[in-house]
Amino acid sequence: LGEHILAAIAAAPGLDALDEVRVDALGKQGRVTQLLKTMGAMSAEERQSRGPAIHGLRERVTAAIAARKAALEQAALDARLAAETLDMTLPVDATPAGTVHPVSQVMDELAEIFADLGFAVATGPEIETDWHNFTALNIPETHPARAMHDTFYLADVDPAGDERETFRVLRTHTSPVQIRTMTGQPPPIRIIAPGRTYRSDSDATHTPMFHQVEGLVIDKGITLGHLKWTLQTFLKAFFERDDIVLRLRPSYFPFTEPSAEVDVGFSMVKGKRVIGGAEGWMEVLGSGMVHPKVIAACGLDPAEWQGFAFGCGIDRLAMLKYGMDDLRAFFDGDIRWLKHYGFAS
Ligand code: PHE
């Protein structure tokens, strides 16, 4: 009987077949079980002489089933592993990855360059009060500069509110961050404020939303020389060139006096303008010494504190640095455009 059952176990082709053999041998009606039951009717001597063989049979069958079961399970696992093996040499299904947008990248670069010069990064709201965006910057209500800014005004007016809070606009420049910084912390101040700005304007070089970076220094004994050195150092680091030439052109902003428009020299390389050298001039930013009225509007004494400020279009900086020609493409979200300029892989 033992040889017969052990042969059936060894021959069981799978787990189901093995279980049938088990039931046939060790189940309630199984042959080994029946044999064990016969022991009840045996005499003591008979049980003593035959018992060990019967118990031994049950143990051998149980052990053989367990061993066969383990072997079959291992075989099943091996087969599954073989079937499900990944072929690492197959080409991957390339999911396009996101990347840092050139504008964000330039903002990061600016923060890094100015951090080295001791400037902190300041921020302000994009929905700004008329007072911060214009009045405190020496642009009173009747000032023509308000018309020049093509301002988006917000319809919600709070008639009960503080006069400063009454009219809200989408900030037309980052200069209101000057005001928020001067009213929010004591001088000396050295900050840049990169962020979104808005004007109702749209063509190849203007988008209704664009980006500026503001710079502000308030301290004692600050001169135009500090302004020029700071801009020169910044532009050299940004364009990664030593041959950066700056030209300060007298200009007018209500919030600076004197004011200067800053041009950077370019040269022609294969019919394209490249920053560096002085074959021609390109306007890159507006700047000047902070107007005493602005310092006073922020509650500081202009006799004690002076400073300079500048404002610069970030999108324009990015276009110049990376040779891009249509500003609107910045905001189309087209991955092919990013790839073309090496911003996405
Ligand atoms: N806010 C000005 C503009 O948007 C730029 C500027 C900033 C000029 C700071 C002078 C000083 O045109």
Short mmCIF file of C-alpha atoms and ligand atoms in Angstrom, two decimals:
data_model
loop_
_atom_site.label_atom_id
_atom_site.label_comp_id
_atom_site.label_asym_id
_atom_site.label_seq_id
_atom_site.Cartn_x
_atom_site.Cartn_y
_atom_site.Cartn_z
CA LEU A 1 0.00 0.00 0.00
CA GLY A 2 2.78 2.40 1.00
CA GLU A 3 4.70 1.99 -2.27
CA HIS A 4 1.52 2.51 -4.22
CA ILE A 5 0.61 5.78 -2.45
CA LEU A 6 4.16 7.12 -2.56
CA ALA A 7 4.31 6.45 -6.30
CA ALA A 8 1.00 8.32 -6.80
CA ILE A 9 2.36 11.29 -4.81
CA ALA A 10 5.54 11.40 -6.87
CA ALA A 11 3.51 11.22 -10.08
CA ALA A 12 0.97 13.93 -9.13
CA PRO A 13 1.34 16.50 -11.96
CA GLY A 14 -0.13 19.45 -10.03
CA LEU A 15 -1.48 20.69 -6.73
CA ASP A 16 -5.05 19.57 -7.49
CA ALA A 17 -3.95 16.03 -8.39
CA LEU A 18 -1.79 15.91 -5.27
CA ASP A 19 -4.78 16.89 -3.14
CA GLU A 20 -6.79 14.02 -4.62
CA VAL A 21 -4.01 11.61 -3.65
CA ARG A 22 -4.02 13.13 -0.14
CA VAL A 23 -7.78 12.68 0.30
CA ASP A 24 -7.51 9.14 -1.07
CA ALA A 25 -4.84 8.29 1.54
CA LEU A 26 -5.38 10.51 4.59
CA GLY A 27 -8.98 11.76 4.20
CA LYS A 28 -11.83 10.51 6.40
CA GLN A 29 -12.41 7.57 4.07
CA GLY A 30 -8.78 7.42 3.04
CA ARG A 31 -6.92 4.16 2.82
CA VAL A 32 -4.31 5.01 5.45
CA THR A 33 -7.05 6.35 7.73
CA GLN A 34 -9.00 3.11 7.32
CA LEU A 35 -5.89 1.17 8.19
CA LEU A 36 -5.41 3.28 11.34
CA LYS A 37 -9.03 2.58 12.30
CA THR A 38 -8.48 -1.20 12.12
CA MET A 39 -6.07 -0.83 15.01
CA GLY A 40 -9.01 -0.25 17.36
CA ALA A 41 -10.18 -3.80 16.84
CA MET A 42 -6.73 -5.34 17.29
CA SER A 43 -5.50 -7.24 20.32
CA ALA A 44 -2.81 -5.55 22.38
CA GLU A 45 -0.07 -7.78 20.96
CA GLU A 46 -1.19 -7.26 17.41
CA ARG A 47 -1.34 -3.52 17.94
CA GLN A 48 2.17 -3.59 19.35
CA SER A 49 3.58 -5.54 16.46
CA ARG A 50 1.70 -3.79 13.60
CA GLY A 51 1.15 -0.34 15.11
CA PRO A 52 4.60 1.14 14.40
CA ALA A 53 4.40 0.15 10.72
CA ILE A 54 0.94 1.72 10.31
CA HIS A 55 1.94 4.95 12.10
CA GLY A 56 5.18 4.97 10.13
CA LEU A 57 3.19 4.69 6.92
CA ARG A 58 1.04 7.67 7.86
CA GLU A 59 4.14 9.73 8.66
CA ARG A 60 5.89 8.81 5.41
CA VAL A 61 2.80 9.63 3.36
CA THR A 62 2.29 12.97 5.18
CA ALA A 63 5.94 13.92 4.70
CA ALA A 64 5.92 12.89 1.04
CA ILE A 65 2.80 14.97 0.35
CA ALA A 66 4.34 18.03 2.03
CA ALA A 67 7.57 17.65 0.07
CA ARG A 68 5.74 17.18 -3.23
CA LYS A 69 3.54 20.16 -2.46
CA ALA A 70 6.55 22.39 -1.81
CA ALA A 71 8.18 21.19 -5.03
CA LEU A 72 5.05 21.86 -7.09
CA GLU A 73 4.63 25.34 -5.58
CA GLN A 74 8.26 26.19 -6.31
CA ALA A 75 7.82 25.00 -9.88
CA ALA A 76 4.68 27.13 -10.25
CA LEU A 77 6.54 30.18 -8.89
CA ASP A 78 9.49 29.57 -11.22
CA ALA A 79 7.13 29.32 -14.16
CA ARG A 80 5.42 32.56 -13.18
CA LEU A 81 8.72 34.40 -12.73
CA ALA A 82 9.86 33.21 -16.11
CA ALA A 83 6.61 34.30 -17.73
CA GLU A 84 6.51 37.70 -16.05
CA THR A 85 10.15 38.65 -16.44
CA LEU A 86 10.62 42.26 -17.56
CA ASP A 87 12.75 42.75 -20.60
CA MET A 88 14.97 45.62 -19.50
CA THR A 89 16.23 46.13 -23.03
CA LEU A 90 12.81 47.13 -24.40
CA PRO A 91 12.44 50.87 -25.14
CA VAL A 92 10.47 52.69 -22.42
CA ASP A 93 7.14 54.34 -23.03
CA ALA A 94 8.38 57.91 -22.71
CA THR A 95 6.01 60.10 -20.70
CA PRO A 96 6.98 63.75 -21.25
CA ALA A 97 8.34 65.18 -18.02
CA GLY A 98 7.60 68.68 -16.79
CA THR A 99 10.42 71.21 -16.58
CA VAL A 100 11.14 74.56 -15.02
CA HIS A 101 9.75 77.32 -17.24
CA PRO A 102 12.35 79.82 -18.53
CA VAL A 103 10.65 82.63 -16.61
CA SER A 104 10.85 80.69 -13.34
CA GLN A 105 14.40 79.76 -14.18
CA VAL A 106 15.37 83.40 -14.73
CA MET A 107 13.65 84.35 -11.44
CA ASP A 108 15.74 81.73 -9.66
CA GLU A 109 18.91 83.02 -11.33
CA LEU A 110 18.07 86.59 -10.29
CA ALA A 111 17.46 85.58 -6.69
CA GLU A 112 20.78 83.76 -6.65
CA ILE A 113 22.79 86.60 -8.22
CA PHE A 114 21.31 89.19 -5.89
CA ALA A 115 21.63 86.96 -2.83
CA ASP A 116 25.38 87.10 -3.42
CA LEU A 117 25.13 90.90 -3.28
CA GLY A 118 23.22 90.77 0.01
CA PHE A 119 19.68 91.26 -1.35
CA ALA A 120 16.69 89.43 0.10
CA VAL A 121 13.63 88.47 -1.96
CA ALA A 122 10.44 90.42 -1.16
CA THR A 123 6.92 89.84 -2.43
CA GLY A 124 3.64 91.71 -2.64
CA PRO A 125 0.08 91.04 -3.80
CA GLU A 126 -0.82 91.02 -7.49
CA ILE A 127 -4.16 92.61 -6.65
CA GLU A 128 -2.85 95.88 -5.32
CA THR A 129 -4.35 99.01 -3.85
CA ASP A 130 -4.34 102.13 -5.93
CA TRP A 131 -2.37 103.77 -3.14
CA HIS A 132 0.52 101.27 -3.23
CA ASN A 133 0.57 100.99 -7.02
CA PHE A 134 0.34 104.74 -7.75
CA THR A 135 -0.23 107.34 -5.04
CA ALA A 136 2.60 106.38 -2.68
CA LEU A 137 4.89 106.19 -5.70
CA ASN A 138 4.25 109.88 -6.35
CA ILE A 139 1.71 109.18 -9.08
CA PRO A 140 -1.33 111.17 -7.90
CA GLU A 141 -4.77 110.53 -9.35
CA THR A 142 -4.49 113.13 -12.10
CA HIS A 143 -1.01 112.04 -13.16
CA PRO A 144 -0.68 111.13 -16.86
CA ALA A 145 1.46 108.11 -15.92
CA ARG A 146 -1.75 106.38 -14.81
CA ALA A 147 -3.07 106.50 -18.33
CA MET A 148 0.28 105.30 -19.67
CA HIS A 149 0.11 102.16 -17.57
CA ASP A 150 -3.04 100.76 -19.25
CA THR A 151 -4.24 99.67 -15.86
CA PHE A 152 -6.70 96.86 -15.19
CA TYR A 153 -9.03 98.22 -12.52
CA LEU A 154 -11.05 95.92 -10.29
CA ALA A 155 -14.76 96.54 -10.06
CA ASP A 156 -15.16 95.82 -6.36
CA VAL A 157 -14.96 99.12 -4.52
CA ASP A 158 -15.27 99.25 -0.77
CA PRO A 159 -16.87 102.64 -0.04
CA ALA A 160 -16.60 102.21 3.73
CA GLY A 161 -12.94 101.25 3.65
CA ASP A 162 -9.76 103.13 4.27
CA GLU A 163 -8.94 105.47 1.39
CA ARG A 164 -5.84 103.38 0.63
CA GLU A 165 -7.94 100.26 0.32
CA THR A 166 -10.66 101.80 -1.81
CA PHE A 167 -9.52 101.22 -5.39
CA ARG A 168 -7.91 97.99 -6.39
CA VAL A 169 -5.89 97.33 -9.51
CA LEU A 170 -3.86 94.49 -10.94
CA ARG A 171 -0.43 95.86 -10.18
CA THR A 172 1.04 97.48 -13.27
CA HIS A 173 4.62 97.10 -12.04
CA THR A 174 6.52 95.59 -9.13
CA SER A 175 7.25 99.06 -7.69
CA PRO A 176 4.43 98.77 -5.08
CA VAL A 177 6.64 96.17 -3.40
CA GLN A 178 9.04 99.07 -2.70
CA ILE A 179 6.25 100.70 -0.69
CA ARG A 180 5.27 97.49 1.11
CA THR A 181 8.88 96.85 2.05
CA MET A 182 9.60 100.39 3.28
CA THR A 183 6.39 100.47 5.35
CA GLY A 184 6.93 96.95 6.61
CA GLN A 185 10.53 96.90 7.83
CA PRO A 186 13.09 99.39 9.08
CA PRO A 187 16.03 100.39 6.85
CA PRO A 188 18.68 99.55 5.79
CA ILE A 189 16.86 97.69 3.00
CA ARG A 190 18.24 95.61 0.17
CA ILE A 191 15.62 93.62 -1.69
CA ILE A 192 14.60 92.38 -5.08
CA ALA A 193 10.97 91.62 -5.85
CA PRO A 194 10.31 89.37 -8.84
CA GLY A 195 6.72 88.71 -9.83
CA ARG A 196 3.75 89.02 -12.16
CA THR A 197 2.54 92.37 -13.41
CA TYR A 198 -0.41 93.33 -15.62
CA ARG A 199 -1.19 95.88 -18.31
CA SER A 200 -3.90 95.94 -20.93
CA ASP A 201 -1.58 95.44 -23.85
CA SER A 202 -0.95 92.61 -26.31
CA ASP A 203 1.37 92.13 -29.30
CA ALA A 204 4.61 90.27 -30.10
CA THR A 205 6.49 92.12 -27.37
CA HIS A 206 3.64 92.73 -24.88
CA THR A 207 1.37 90.33 -23.03
CA PRO A 208 -1.37 91.44 -20.60
CA MET A 209 0.46 89.50 -17.89
CA PHE A 210 4.21 89.79 -17.79
CA HIS A 211 7.00 89.63 -15.23
CA GLN A 212 9.18 92.24 -13.64
CA VAL A 213 11.87 92.29 -11.03
CA GLU A 214 12.14 95.28 -8.76
CA GLY A 215 15.29 96.24 -6.91
CA LEU A 216 15.41 98.55 -3.91
CA VAL A 217 18.22 99.75 -1.68
CA ILE A 218 17.56 102.17 1.19
CA ASP A 219 20.48 103.15 3.38
CA LYS A 220 22.63 106.15 4.25
CA GLY A 221 24.86 107.84 1.67
CA ILE A 222 23.61 105.82 -1.32
CA THR A 223 24.51 107.34 -4.71
CA LEU A 224 23.99 106.75 -8.42
CA GLY A 225 27.43 105.12 -8.38
CA HIS A 226 26.08 102.32 -6.19
CA LEU A 227 23.20 101.87 -8.63
CA LYS A 228 25.45 101.64 -11.66
CA TRP A 229 27.87 99.21 -9.99
CA THR A 230 25.01 97.00 -8.82
CA LEU A 231 23.41 96.88 -12.29
CA GLN A 232 26.74 96.23 -13.99
CA THR A 233 27.55 93.40 -11.56
CA PHE A 234 24.08 91.93 -11.96
CA LEU A 235 24.08 92.03 -15.79
CA LYS A 236 27.59 90.57 -16.02
CA ALA A 237 26.55 87.67 -13.82
CA PHE A 238 23.21 87.21 -15.60
CA PHE A 239 24.56 87.22 -19.16
CA GLU A 240 27.74 85.46 -18.04
CA ARG A 241 29.96 87.93 -19.90
CA ASP A 242 32.64 90.37 -18.84
CA ASP A 243 32.20 92.72 -21.80
CA ILE A 244 28.87 94.14 -20.61
CA VAL A 245 28.68 97.86 -21.29
CA LEU A 246 25.96 99.99 -19.71
CA ARG A 247 24.64 103.36 -20.72
CA LEU A 248 22.52 105.36 -18.33
CA ARG A 249 20.17 107.68 -20.21
CA PRO A 250 18.41 110.50 -18.34
CA SER A 251 14.74 109.67 -18.13
CA TYR A 252 11.65 110.29 -16.05
CA PHE A 253 9.75 108.21 -13.52
CA PRO A 254 7.53 109.91 -10.92
CA PHE A 255 9.05 107.80 -8.13
CA THR A 256 12.74 108.37 -8.84
CA GLU A 257 14.81 111.54 -9.12
CA PRO A 258 17.06 111.58 -11.00
CA SER A 259 15.82 108.77 -13.22
CA ALA A 260 17.78 106.81 -15.75
CA GLU A 261 16.87 104.35 -18.44
CA VAL A 262 19.58 101.73 -18.68
CA ASP A 263 20.76 100.44 -22.05
CA VAL A 264 23.02 97.46 -22.48
CA GLY A 265 25.42 97.20 -25.41
CA PHE A 266 25.09 94.43 -27.97
CA SER A 267 27.08 93.20 -30.93
CA MET A 268 25.93 91.52 -34.13
CA VAL A 269 26.85 87.85 -34.46
CA LYS A 270 25.63 86.15 -37.67
CA GLY A 271 22.90 88.73 -38.08
CA LYS A 272 21.69 88.32 -34.50
CA ARG A 273 21.99 90.71 -31.60
CA VAL A 274 24.13 89.28 -28.81
CA ILE A 275 24.51 91.03 -25.45
CA GLY A 276 28.07 92.26 -24.94
CA GLY A 277 30.20 94.81 -26.71
CA ALA A 278 28.81 98.15 -27.86
CA GLU A 279 27.83 98.01 -31.52
CA GLY A 280 24.34 99.08 -30.57
CA TRP A 281 22.18 99.74 -27.52
CA MET A 282 19.18 97.98 -26.12
CA GLU A 283 17.01 99.29 -23.34
CA VAL A 284 16.79 96.80 -20.49
CA LEU A 285 15.51 98.59 -17.41
CA GLY A 286 14.32 101.71 -15.66
CA SER A 287 16.01 103.03 -12.56
CA GLY A 288 16.84 106.03 -10.43
CA MET A 289 17.33 107.43 -6.96
CA VAL A 290 14.21 106.88 -4.85
CA HIS A 291 12.23 110.15 -4.79
CA PRO A 292 12.21 111.86 -1.35
CA LYS A 293 8.40 112.02 -1.59
CA VAL A 294 8.24 108.22 -1.84
CA ILE A 295 10.53 107.80 1.16
CA ALA A 296 8.38 110.26 3.10
CA ALA A 297 5.14 108.55 2.02
CA CYS A 298 6.48 105.41 3.69
CA GLY A 299 7.06 107.25 6.97
CA LEU A 300 10.84 107.57 6.66
CA ASP A 301 12.87 110.79 6.85
CA PRO A 302 14.37 111.51 3.40
CA ALA A 303 17.09 113.62 5.05
CA GLU A 304 18.31 110.50 6.80
CA TRP A 305 17.60 107.76 4.24
CA GLN A 306 18.30 107.61 0.53
CA GLY A 307 18.43 104.85 -1.98
CA PHE A 308 18.06 103.61 -5.49
CA ALA A 309 15.49 101.48 -7.25
CA PHE A 310 15.25 99.72 -10.55
CA GLY A 311 12.64 97.76 -12.45
CA CYS A 312 13.28 95.29 -15.20
CA GLY A 313 11.19 93.04 -17.44
CA ILE A 314 12.02 89.42 -16.66
CA ASP A 315 10.49 88.04 -19.86
CA ARG A 316 12.65 90.43 -21.84
CA LEU A 317 15.76 89.34 -19.93
CA ALA A 318 14.92 85.72 -20.72
CA MET A 319 14.37 86.53 -24.41
CA LEU A 320 17.72 88.29 -24.62
CA LYS A 321 19.60 85.58 -22.77
CA TYR A 322 18.09 82.62 -24.64
CA GLY A 323 17.56 84.24 -28.06
CA MET A 324 13.76 83.92 -28.05
CA ASP A 325 11.79 86.25 -30.29
CA ASP A 326 8.07 86.05 -29.50
CA LEU A 327 7.02 86.95 -25.98
CA ARG A 328 3.58 85.35 -26.41
CA ALA A 329 5.17 81.89 -26.77
CA PHE A 330 6.19 82.16 -23.10
CA PHE A 331 2.59 81.70 -22.08
CA ASP A 332 1.35 79.17 -24.67
CA GLY A 333 2.52 76.16 -22.67
CA ASP A 334 3.78 74.40 -25.81
CA ILE A 335 6.30 71.72 -24.91
CA ARG A 336 7.83 71.92 -28.41
CA TRP A 337 8.80 75.52 -27.77
CA LEU A 338 10.44 74.61 -24.46
CA LYS A 339 12.29 71.79 -26.20
CA HIS A 340 13.45 74.05 -29.01
CA TYR A 341 15.18 76.30 -26.49
CA GLY A 342 16.56 73.39 -24.53
CA PHE A 343 14.26 73.70 -21.53
CA ALA A 344 12.66 70.27 -21.88
CA SER A 345 14.15 66.96 -22.81
N1 PHE B 1 8.23 100.66 -12.43
C1 PHE B 1 8.88 101.12 -13.61
C2 PHE B 1 8.18 100.54 -14.84
O1 PHE B 1 7.44 99.60 -14.70
C3 PHE B 1 10.34 100.73 -13.64
C4 PHE B 1 11.13 101.38 -12.56
C5 PHE B 1 11.28 100.77 -11.32
C6 PHE B 1 11.76 102.61 -12.78
C7 PHE B 1 12.03 101.37 -10.34
C8 PHE B 1 12.51 103.20 -11.80
C9 PHE B 1 12.65 102.58 -10.61
O2 PHE B 1 8.37 100.99 -15.95
#
